[in-house]
Coordinates of C-alpha atoms and ligand atoms in Angstrom, one line a residue:
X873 CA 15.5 50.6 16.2
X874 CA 11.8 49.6 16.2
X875 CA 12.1 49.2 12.3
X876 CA 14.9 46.8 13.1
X877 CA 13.1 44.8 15.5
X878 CA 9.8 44.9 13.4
X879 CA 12.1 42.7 10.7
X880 CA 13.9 40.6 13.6
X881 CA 10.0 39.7 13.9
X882 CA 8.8 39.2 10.6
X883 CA 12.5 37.1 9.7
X884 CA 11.4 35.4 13.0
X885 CA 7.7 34.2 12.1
X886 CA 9.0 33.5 8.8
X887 CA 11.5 31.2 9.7
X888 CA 8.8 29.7 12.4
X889 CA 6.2 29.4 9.2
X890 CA 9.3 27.3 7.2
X891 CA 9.8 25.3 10.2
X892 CA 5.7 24.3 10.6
X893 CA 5.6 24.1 7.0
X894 CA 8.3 21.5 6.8
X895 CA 6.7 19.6 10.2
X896 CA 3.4 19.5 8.4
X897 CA 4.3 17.9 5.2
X898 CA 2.1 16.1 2.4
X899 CA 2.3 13.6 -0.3
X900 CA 0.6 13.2 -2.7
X901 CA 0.9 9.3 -3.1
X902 CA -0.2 7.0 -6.3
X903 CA -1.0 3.6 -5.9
X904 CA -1.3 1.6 -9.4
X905 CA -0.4 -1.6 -10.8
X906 CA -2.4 -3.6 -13.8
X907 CA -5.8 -5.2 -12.9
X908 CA -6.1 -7.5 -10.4
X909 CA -2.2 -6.8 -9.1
X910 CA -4.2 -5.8 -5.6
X911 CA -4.1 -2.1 -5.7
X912 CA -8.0 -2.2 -3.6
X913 CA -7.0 -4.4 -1.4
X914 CA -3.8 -2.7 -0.4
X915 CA -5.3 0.8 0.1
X916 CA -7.9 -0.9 2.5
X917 CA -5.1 -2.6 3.9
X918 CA -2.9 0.5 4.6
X919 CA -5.6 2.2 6.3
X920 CA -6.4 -0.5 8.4
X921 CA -3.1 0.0 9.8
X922 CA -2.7 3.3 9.9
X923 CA -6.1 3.7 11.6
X924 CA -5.9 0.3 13.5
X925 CA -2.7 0.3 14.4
X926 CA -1.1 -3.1 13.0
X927 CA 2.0 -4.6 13.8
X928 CA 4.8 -2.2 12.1
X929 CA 8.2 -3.1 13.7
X930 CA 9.7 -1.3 10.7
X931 CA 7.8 1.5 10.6
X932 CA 10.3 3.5 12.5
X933 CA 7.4 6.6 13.7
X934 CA 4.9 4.0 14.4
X935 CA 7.2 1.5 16.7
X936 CA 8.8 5.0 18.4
X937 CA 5.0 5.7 19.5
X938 CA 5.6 8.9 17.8
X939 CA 2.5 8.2 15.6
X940 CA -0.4 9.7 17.7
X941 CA -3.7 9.3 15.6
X942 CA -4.4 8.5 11.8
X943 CA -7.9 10.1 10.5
X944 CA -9.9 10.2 7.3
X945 CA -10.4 13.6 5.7
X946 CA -12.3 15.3 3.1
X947 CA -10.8 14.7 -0.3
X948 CA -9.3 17.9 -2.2
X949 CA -10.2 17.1 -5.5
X950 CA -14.1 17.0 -5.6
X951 CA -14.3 15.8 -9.5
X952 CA -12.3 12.7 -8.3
X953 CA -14.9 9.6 -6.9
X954 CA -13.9 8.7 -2.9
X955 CA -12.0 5.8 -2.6
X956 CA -14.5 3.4 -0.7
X957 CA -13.0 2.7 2.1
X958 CA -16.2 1.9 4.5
X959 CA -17.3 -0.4 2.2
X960 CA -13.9 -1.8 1.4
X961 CA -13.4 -2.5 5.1
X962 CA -16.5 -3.8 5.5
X963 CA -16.1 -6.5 2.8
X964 CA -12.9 -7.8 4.1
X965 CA -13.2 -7.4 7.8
X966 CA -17.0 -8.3 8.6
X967 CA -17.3 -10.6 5.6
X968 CA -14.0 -12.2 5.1
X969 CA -14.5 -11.5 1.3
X970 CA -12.0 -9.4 -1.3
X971 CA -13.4 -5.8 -2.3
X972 CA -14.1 -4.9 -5.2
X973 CA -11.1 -4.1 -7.8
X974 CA -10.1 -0.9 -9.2
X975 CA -12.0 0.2 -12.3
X976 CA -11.2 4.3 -12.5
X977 CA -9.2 6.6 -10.8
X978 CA -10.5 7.5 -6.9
X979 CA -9.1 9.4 -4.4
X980 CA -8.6 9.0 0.0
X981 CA -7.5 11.8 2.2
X982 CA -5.8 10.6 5.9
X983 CA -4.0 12.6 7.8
X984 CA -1.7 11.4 10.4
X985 CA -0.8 13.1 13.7
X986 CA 2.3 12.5 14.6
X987 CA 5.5 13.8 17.2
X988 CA 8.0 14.7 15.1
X989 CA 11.8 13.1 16.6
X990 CA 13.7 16.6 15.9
X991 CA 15.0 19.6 18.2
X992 CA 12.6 22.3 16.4
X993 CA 10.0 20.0 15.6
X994 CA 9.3 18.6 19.5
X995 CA 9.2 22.2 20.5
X996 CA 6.7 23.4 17.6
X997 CA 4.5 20.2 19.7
X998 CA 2.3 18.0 17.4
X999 CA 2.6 17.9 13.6
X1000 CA 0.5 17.0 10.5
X1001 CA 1.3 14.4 7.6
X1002 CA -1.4 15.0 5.1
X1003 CA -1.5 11.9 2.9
X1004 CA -3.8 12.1 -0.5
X1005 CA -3.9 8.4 -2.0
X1006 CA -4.5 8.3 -5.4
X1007 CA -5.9 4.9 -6.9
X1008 CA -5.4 4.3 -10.5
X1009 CA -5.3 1.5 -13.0
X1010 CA -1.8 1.0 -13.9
X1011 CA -3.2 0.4 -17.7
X1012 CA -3.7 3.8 -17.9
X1013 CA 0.1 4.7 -17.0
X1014 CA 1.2 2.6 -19.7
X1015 CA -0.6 4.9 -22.0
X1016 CA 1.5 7.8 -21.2
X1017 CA 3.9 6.2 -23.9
X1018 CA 1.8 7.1 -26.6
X1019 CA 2.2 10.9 -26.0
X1020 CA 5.2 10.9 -27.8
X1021 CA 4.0 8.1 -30.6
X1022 CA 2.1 8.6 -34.0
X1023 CA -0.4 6.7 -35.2
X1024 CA 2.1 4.9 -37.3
X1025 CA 4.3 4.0 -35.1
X1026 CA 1.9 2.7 -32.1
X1027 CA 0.0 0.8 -35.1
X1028 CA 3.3 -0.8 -36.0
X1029 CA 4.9 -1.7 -32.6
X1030 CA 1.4 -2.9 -31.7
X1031 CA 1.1 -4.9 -34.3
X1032 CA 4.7 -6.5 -34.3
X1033 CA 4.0 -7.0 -30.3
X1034 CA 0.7 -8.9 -31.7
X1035 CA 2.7 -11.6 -34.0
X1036 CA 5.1 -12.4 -31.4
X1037 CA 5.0 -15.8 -28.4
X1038 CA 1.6 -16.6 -26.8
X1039 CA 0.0 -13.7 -28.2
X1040 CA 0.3 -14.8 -31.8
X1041 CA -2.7 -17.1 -31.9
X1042 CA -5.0 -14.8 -29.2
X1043 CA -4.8 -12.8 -31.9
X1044 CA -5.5 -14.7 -34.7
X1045 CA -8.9 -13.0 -35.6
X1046 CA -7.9 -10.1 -34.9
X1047 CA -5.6 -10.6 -37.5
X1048 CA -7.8 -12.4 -39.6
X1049 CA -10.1 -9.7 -40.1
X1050 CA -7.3 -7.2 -40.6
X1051 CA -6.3 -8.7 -43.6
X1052 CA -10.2 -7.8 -44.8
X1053 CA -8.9 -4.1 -45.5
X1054 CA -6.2 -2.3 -46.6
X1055 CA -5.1 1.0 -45.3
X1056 CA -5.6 3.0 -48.2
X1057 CA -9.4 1.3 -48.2
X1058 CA -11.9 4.3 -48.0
X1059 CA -13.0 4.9 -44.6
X1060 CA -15.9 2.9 -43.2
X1061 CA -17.0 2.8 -39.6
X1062 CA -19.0 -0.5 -39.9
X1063 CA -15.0 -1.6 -40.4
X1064 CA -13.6 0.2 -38.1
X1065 CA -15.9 -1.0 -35.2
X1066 CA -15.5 -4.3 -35.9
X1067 CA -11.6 -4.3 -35.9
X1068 CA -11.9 -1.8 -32.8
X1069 CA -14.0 -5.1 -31.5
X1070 CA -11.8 -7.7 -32.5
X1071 CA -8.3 -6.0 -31.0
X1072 CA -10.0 -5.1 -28.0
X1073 CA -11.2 -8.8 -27.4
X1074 CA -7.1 -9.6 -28.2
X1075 CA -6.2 -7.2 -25.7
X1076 CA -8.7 -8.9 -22.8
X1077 CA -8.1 -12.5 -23.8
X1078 CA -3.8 -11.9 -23.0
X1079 CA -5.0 -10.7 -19.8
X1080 CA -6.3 -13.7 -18.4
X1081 CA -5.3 -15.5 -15.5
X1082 CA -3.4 -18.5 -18.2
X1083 CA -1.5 -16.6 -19.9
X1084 CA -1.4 -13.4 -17.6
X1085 CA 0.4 -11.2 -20.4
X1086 CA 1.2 -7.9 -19.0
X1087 CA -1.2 -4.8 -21.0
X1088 CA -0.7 -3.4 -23.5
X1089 CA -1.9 0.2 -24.7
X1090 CA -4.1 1.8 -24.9
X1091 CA -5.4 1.2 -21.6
X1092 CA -8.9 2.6 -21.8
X1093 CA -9.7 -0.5 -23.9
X1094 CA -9.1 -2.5 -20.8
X1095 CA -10.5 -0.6 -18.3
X1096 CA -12.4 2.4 -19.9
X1097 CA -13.9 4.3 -16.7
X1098 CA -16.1 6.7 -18.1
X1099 CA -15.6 6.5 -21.8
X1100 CA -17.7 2.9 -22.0
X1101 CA -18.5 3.1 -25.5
X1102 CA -17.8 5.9 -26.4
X1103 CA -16.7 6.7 -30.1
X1104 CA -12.6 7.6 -28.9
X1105 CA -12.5 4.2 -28.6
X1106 CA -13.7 3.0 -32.1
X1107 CA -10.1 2.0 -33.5
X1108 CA -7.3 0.0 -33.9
X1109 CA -4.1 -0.8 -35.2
X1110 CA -3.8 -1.2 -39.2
X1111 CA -0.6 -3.1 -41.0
X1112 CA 1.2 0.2 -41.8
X1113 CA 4.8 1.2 -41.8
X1114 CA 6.1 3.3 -38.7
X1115 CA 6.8 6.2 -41.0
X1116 CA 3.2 6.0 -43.3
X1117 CA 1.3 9.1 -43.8
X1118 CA -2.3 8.8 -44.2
X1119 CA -3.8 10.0 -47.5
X1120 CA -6.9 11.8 -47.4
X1121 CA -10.5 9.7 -47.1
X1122 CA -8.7 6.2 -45.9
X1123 CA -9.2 3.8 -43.1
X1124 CA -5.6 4.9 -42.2
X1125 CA -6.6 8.6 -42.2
X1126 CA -10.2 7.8 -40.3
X1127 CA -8.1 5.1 -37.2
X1128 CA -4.7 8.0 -37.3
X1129 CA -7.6 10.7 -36.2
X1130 CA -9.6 8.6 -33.8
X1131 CA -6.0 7.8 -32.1
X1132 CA -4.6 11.7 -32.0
X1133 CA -8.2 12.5 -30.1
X1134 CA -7.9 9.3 -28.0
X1135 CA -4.2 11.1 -27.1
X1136 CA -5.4 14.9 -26.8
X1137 CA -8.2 14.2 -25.3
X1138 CA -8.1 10.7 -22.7
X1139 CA -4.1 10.5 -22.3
X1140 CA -3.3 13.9 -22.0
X1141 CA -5.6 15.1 -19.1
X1142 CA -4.5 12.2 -17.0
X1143 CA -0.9 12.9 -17.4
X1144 CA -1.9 16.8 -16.4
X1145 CA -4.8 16.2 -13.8
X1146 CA -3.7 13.0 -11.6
X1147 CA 0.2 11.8 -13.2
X1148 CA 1.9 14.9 -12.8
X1149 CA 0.6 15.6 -9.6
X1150 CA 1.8 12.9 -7.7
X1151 CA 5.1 12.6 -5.4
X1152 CA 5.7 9.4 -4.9
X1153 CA 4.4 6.1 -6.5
X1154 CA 4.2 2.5 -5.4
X1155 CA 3.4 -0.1 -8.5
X1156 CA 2.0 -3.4 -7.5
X1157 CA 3.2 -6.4 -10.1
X1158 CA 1.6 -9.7 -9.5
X1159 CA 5.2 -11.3 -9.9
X1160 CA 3.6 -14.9 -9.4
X1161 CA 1.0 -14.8 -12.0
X1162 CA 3.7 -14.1 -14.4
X1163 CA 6.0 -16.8 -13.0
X1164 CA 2.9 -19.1 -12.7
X1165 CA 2.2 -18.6 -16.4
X1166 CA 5.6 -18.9 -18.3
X1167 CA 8.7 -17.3 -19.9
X1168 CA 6.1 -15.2 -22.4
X1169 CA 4.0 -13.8 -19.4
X1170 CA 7.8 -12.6 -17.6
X1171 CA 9.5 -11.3 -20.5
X1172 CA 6.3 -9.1 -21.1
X1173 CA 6.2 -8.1 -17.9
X1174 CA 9.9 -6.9 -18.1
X1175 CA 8.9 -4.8 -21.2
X1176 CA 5.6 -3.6 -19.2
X1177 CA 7.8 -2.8 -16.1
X1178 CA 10.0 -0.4 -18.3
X1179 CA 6.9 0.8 -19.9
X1180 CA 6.2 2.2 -16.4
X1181 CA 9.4 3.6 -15.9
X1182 CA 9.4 5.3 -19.3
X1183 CA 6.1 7.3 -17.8
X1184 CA 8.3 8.5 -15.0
X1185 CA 10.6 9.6 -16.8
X1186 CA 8.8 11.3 -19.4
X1187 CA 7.8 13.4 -16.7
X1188 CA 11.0 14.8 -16.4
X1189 CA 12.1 15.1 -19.8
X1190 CA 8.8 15.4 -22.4
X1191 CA 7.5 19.0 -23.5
X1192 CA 5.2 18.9 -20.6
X1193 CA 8.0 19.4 -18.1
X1194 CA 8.1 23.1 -18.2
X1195 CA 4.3 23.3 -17.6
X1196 CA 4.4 20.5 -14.4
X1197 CA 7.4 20.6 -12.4
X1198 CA 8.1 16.6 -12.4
X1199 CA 8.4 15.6 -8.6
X1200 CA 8.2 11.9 -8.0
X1201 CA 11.1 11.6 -6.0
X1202 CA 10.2 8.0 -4.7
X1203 CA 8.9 4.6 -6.5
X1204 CA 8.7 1.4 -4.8
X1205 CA 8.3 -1.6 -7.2
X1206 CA 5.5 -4.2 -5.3
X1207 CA 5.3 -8.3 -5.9
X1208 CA 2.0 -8.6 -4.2
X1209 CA 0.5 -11.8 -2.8
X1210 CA 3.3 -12.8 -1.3
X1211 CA 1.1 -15.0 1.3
X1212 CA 0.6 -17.6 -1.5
X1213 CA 4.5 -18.5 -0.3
X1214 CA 6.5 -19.6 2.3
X1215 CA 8.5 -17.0 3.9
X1216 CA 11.8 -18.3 3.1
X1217 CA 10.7 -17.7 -0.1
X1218 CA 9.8 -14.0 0.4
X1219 CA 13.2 -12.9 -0.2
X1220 CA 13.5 -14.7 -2.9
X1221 CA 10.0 -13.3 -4.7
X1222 CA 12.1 -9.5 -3.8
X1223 CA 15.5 -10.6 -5.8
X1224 CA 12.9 -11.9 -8.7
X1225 CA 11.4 -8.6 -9.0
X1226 CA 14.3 -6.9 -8.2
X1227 CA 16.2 -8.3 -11.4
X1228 CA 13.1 -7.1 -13.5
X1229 CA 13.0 -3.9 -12.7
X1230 CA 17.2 -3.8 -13.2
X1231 CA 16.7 -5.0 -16.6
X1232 CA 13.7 -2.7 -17.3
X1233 CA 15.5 0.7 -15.7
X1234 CA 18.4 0.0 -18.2
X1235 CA 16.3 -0.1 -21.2
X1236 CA 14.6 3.1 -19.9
X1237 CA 17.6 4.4 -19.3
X1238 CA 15.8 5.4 -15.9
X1239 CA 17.5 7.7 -13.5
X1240 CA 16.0 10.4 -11.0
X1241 CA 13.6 9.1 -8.3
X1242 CA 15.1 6.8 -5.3
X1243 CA 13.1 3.1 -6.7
X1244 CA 13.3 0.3 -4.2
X1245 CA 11.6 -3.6 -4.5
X1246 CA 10.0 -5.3 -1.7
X1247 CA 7.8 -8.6 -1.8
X1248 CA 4.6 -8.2 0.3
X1249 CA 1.2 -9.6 1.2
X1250 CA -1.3 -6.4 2.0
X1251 CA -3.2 -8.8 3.5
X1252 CA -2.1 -11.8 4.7
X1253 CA -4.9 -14.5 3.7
X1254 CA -2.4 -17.6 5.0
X1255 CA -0.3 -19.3 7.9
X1256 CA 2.2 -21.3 8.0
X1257 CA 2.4 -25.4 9.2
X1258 CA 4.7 -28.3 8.3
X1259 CA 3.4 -31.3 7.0
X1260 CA 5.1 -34.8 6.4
X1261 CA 5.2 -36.1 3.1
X1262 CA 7.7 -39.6 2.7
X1263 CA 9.1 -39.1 5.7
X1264 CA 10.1 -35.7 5.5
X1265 CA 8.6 -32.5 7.2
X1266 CA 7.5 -29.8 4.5
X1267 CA 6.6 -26.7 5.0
X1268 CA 3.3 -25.7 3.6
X1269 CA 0.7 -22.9 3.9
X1270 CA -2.8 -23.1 5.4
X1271 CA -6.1 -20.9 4.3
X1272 CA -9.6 -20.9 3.9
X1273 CA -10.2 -21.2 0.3
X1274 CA -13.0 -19.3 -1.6
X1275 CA -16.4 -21.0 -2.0
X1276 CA -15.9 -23.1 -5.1
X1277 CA -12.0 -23.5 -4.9
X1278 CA -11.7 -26.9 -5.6
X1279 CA -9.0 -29.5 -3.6
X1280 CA -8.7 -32.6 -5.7
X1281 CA -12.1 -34.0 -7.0
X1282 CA -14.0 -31.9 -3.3
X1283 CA -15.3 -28.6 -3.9
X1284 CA -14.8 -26.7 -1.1
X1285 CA -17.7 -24.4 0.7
X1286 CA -15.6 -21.4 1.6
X1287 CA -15.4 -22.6 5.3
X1288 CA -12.9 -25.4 5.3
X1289 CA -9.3 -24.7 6.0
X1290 CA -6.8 -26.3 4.0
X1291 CA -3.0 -27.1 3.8
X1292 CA -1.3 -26.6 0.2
X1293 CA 2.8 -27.0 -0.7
X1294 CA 3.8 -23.6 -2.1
X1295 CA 6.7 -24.6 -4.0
X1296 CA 9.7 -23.2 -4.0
X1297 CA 11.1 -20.1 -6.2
X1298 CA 14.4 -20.6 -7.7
X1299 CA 17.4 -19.1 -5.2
X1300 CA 18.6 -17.5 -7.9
X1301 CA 16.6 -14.8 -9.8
X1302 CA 18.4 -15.8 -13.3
X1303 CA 17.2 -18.9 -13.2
X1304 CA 13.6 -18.0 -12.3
X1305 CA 13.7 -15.5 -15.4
X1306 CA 15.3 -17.5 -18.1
X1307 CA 13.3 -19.5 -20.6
X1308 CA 12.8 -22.6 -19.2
X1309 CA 14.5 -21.7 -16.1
X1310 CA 11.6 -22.0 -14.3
X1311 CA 8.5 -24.0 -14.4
X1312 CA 5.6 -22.4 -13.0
X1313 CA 3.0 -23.8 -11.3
X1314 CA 1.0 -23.9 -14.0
X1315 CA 2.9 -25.6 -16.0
X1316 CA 4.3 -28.5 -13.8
X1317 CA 0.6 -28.7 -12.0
X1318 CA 2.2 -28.5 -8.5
X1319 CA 0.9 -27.0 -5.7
X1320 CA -1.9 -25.5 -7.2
X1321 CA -1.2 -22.4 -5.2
X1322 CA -1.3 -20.3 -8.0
X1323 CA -4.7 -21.4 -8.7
X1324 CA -6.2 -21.7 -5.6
X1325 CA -8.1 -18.3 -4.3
X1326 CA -7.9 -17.8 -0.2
X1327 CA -10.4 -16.2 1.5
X1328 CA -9.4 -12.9 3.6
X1329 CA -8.1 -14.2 7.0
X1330 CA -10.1 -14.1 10.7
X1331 CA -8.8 -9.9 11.9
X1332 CA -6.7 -9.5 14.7
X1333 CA -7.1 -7.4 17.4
X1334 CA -10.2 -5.9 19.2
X1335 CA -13.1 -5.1 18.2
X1336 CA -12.8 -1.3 17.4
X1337 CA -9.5 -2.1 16.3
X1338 CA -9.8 -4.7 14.3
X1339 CA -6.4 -5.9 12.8
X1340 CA -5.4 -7.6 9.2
X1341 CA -2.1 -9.7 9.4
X1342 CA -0.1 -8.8 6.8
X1343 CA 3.4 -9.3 5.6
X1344 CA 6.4 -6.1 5.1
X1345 CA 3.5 -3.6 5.2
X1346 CA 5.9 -1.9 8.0
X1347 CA 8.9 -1.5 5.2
X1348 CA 6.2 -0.1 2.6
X1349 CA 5.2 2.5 5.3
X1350 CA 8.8 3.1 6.0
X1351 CA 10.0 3.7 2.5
X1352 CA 6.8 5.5 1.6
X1353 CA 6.4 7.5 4.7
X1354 CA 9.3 7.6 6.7
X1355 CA 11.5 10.8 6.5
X1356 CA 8.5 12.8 6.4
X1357 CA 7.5 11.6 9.4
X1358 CA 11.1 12.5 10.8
Ligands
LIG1812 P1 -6.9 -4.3 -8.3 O1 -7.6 -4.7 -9.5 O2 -5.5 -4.0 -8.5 O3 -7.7 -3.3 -7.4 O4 -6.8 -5.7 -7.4 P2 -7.5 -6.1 -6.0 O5 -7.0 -5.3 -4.9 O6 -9.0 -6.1 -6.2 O7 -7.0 -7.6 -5.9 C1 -7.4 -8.6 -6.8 C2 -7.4 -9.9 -6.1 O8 -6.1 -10.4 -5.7 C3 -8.2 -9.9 -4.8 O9 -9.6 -10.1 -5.1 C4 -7.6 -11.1 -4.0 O10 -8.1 -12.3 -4.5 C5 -6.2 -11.0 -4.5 N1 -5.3 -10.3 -3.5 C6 -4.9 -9.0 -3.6 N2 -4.1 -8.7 -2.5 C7 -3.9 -9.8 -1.8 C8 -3.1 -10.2 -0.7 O11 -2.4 -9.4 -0.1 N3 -3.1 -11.5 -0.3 C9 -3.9 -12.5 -1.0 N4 -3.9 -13.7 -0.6 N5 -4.6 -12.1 -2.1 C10 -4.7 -10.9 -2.5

């Protein structure tokens, strides 16, 4: 009998330590998107309202006042850099000034005390979310691709990618100097650098804010972290078939090496170390920029978009699956900035994106995780006003502009409020996405919104609690958060 009751006890605690377990949950949550898409500035942001306590009328545990306290906690990972958040914060709150963007992968611990809403779980009294935010530059993701490419073949979808639209002529001496060597050439690093130059300077120049062409791999070119310099980055693309094989002494033997150590030793331990890791993803697309810039700069979004998805589902399928269980069960597709619009064209920014990321999931035949779109401003730098133009009342958006930002022939000192027309999206997301479809702003020289830089807006709140409008932060929270806050 005692036996008995000695198991009755241990199935007892058992079941108790399942039930705590599942009231204490954690995510492991990465936050990417390519440069400049906002990824600093929404982490600062999401902490702010976690810690501050924001509006969140959507955020179904905060507006219960079942969220009791959010606090910062020592990082797991020690090898990983600290997300700054103090100085973050500091920039945008006390100064009114953006942080400074993402450049390498970092790392934020908060944990968030909370009530839980079930039977067992208001018995068992408080519980834990442990949330790990993982900040990475969403060039890097797109490099996951080339784990399953040779040399070859990355050298010749690169290169076809290279002819094609806009990027033809930021290429040109790129291609110029290609045509210097041929692949069979004996190896010469005095070559090799300079084409390694050359491709990277392609790469940067289809990143700009004209032509805001969405990256292309490999990523470290970009935004190389650590590796600044350093000789895995000494290559390039050559004009060889998919299917070529290198012949001994070549430039194509030299480049095909340089790329299979830039795989084994910079892709691979990202995938392993930070990608496989994580649970749930949100990717932030600057949706406007590409709008702003023309049909190029969207259809090569679409194609980086299902890049993206690719990653995630390589994770579920590659030769790496049996080592690192995929688990991703949750990606949220972001179009940032969404301040820079009216709000009756928020929705509209969402259906834009959301036909995107259709048309990219079916080309990655993506299936598995729960992906949902949303159209947000982390931070919103704007409000809105009407203004009459010809007799008619207009709606239009008021900010403080950057130092610098010009309005008409003035340059403004960073201090002066003023009222811009945003411009309306299309109602219908084909239309936005066809050729021609759309005019962006760039393009038709309206509303120079997608020019024009705001300054962070005045904080709301106290002064301990100092709070950042912000715009469908509560549905991120809620799609990010929400059941394990149950
Ligand atoms: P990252 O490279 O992805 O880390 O990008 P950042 O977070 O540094 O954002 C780049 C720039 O985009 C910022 O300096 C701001 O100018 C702008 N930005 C980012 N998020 C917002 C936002 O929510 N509202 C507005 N108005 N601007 C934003």
């Amino acid at each position: 009998a005692a036996d008995l009751q000695n198991e009755a006890l241990i199935v007892a605690a058992s079941v108790r330590d399942a039930a705590v377990g599942a009231l204490n949950p954690s995510i492991r949550l990465g936050v990417t998107g390519l440069s400049r898409a906002g990824k600093t500035v929404f982490i600062t942001a999401l902490v702010n309202a976690l810690v501050s306590g924001a509006r969140l009328p959507l955020f179904r545990a905060f507006a219960d006042g079942r969220l009791i306290a959010a606090r910062l906690s020592p990082q797991p990972d020690d090898a990983v850099p600290r997300f700054d958040i103090e100085t973050h914060l500091s920039a945008v709150l006390d100064e009114r000034r953006w942080p400074q963007s993402t450049r390498r992968i970092s790392e934020l611990r908060i944990v968030l005390e909370f009530q839980s809403d079930t039977f067992i779980g208001r018995r068992l009294g408080t519980s834990h979310l442990t949330l790990d935010i993982v900040d990475y530059p969403g060039e890097w993701l797109l490099d996951l691709g080339l784990m399953g490419r040779t040399y070859a073949q990355f050298s010749a979808e690169t290169l076809a990618m290279s002819r094609k639209g806009a990027r033809a002529s930021l290429a040109a001496e790129w291609h110029a100097h290609l045509a210097t060597a041929d692949a069979a050439a004996p190896e010469s690093e005095s070559w090799a650098k300079a084409s390694s130059e050359l491709f990277t300077h392609y790469l940067r120049a289809s990143r700009t804010a004209r032509h805001a062409l969405s990256a292309l791999p490999p990523g470290r070119f970009l935004l190389p972290g650590d590796l600044e310099g350093s000789p895995v980055l000494t290559f390039a693309p050559l004009d060889v078939a998919a299917d070529a094989v290198p012949a001994p002494g070549t430039l194509h033997a030299m480049m095909a090496r340089r790329y299979d150590s830039y795989v084994a030793q910079v892709v691979k331990p990202f995938f392993r170390e930070h990608f496989a890791r994580l649970d749930r993803q949100i990717v932030l697309v600057d949706v406007l920029a590409a709008l702003d810039a023309g049909p190029d700069a969207v259809a090569d979004l679409e194609s980086a978009l299902s890049g993206v998805l690719d990653a995630f589902r390589h994770g579920r399928n590659s030769w790496l699956t049996s080592l690192f269980r995929p688990r991703v069960d949750k990606i949220l597709f972001a179009a940032t900035k969404a301040d820079h619009l009216h709000h009756t064209s928020h929705d509209r920014l969402e259906a834009i994106l959301g036909r995107l990321v259709d048309r990219a999931r079916q080309r990655a035949s993506f299936s598995g995780a729960e992906v949902e779109v949303l159209a947000i401003a982390a931070v919103r730098a704007t409000r809105e006003a009407s203004a009459r133009q010809d007799g008619q009342d207009l709606p239009i958006i008021v900010g403080t502009p950057e130092p610098g930002e010009r309005s008409g022939d003035k340059v403004l000192d960073g201090e002066e409020e003023i009222g811009v027309f945003p411009g309306d999206l299309p109602a219908d997301p084909a239309i936005a996405l066809q050729p021609g479809g759309y005019r962006g702003r760039a393009e038709t020289g309206e509303g120079d919104v997608g020019i024009i830089r705001f300054r962070p807006p005045r904080v709301e709140g106290s002064r301990d609690k100092p709070r950042l409008p912000h715009i469908r932060m509560d549905r991120v929270l809620q799609f990010l958060l929400g059941d394990k806050l149950a």
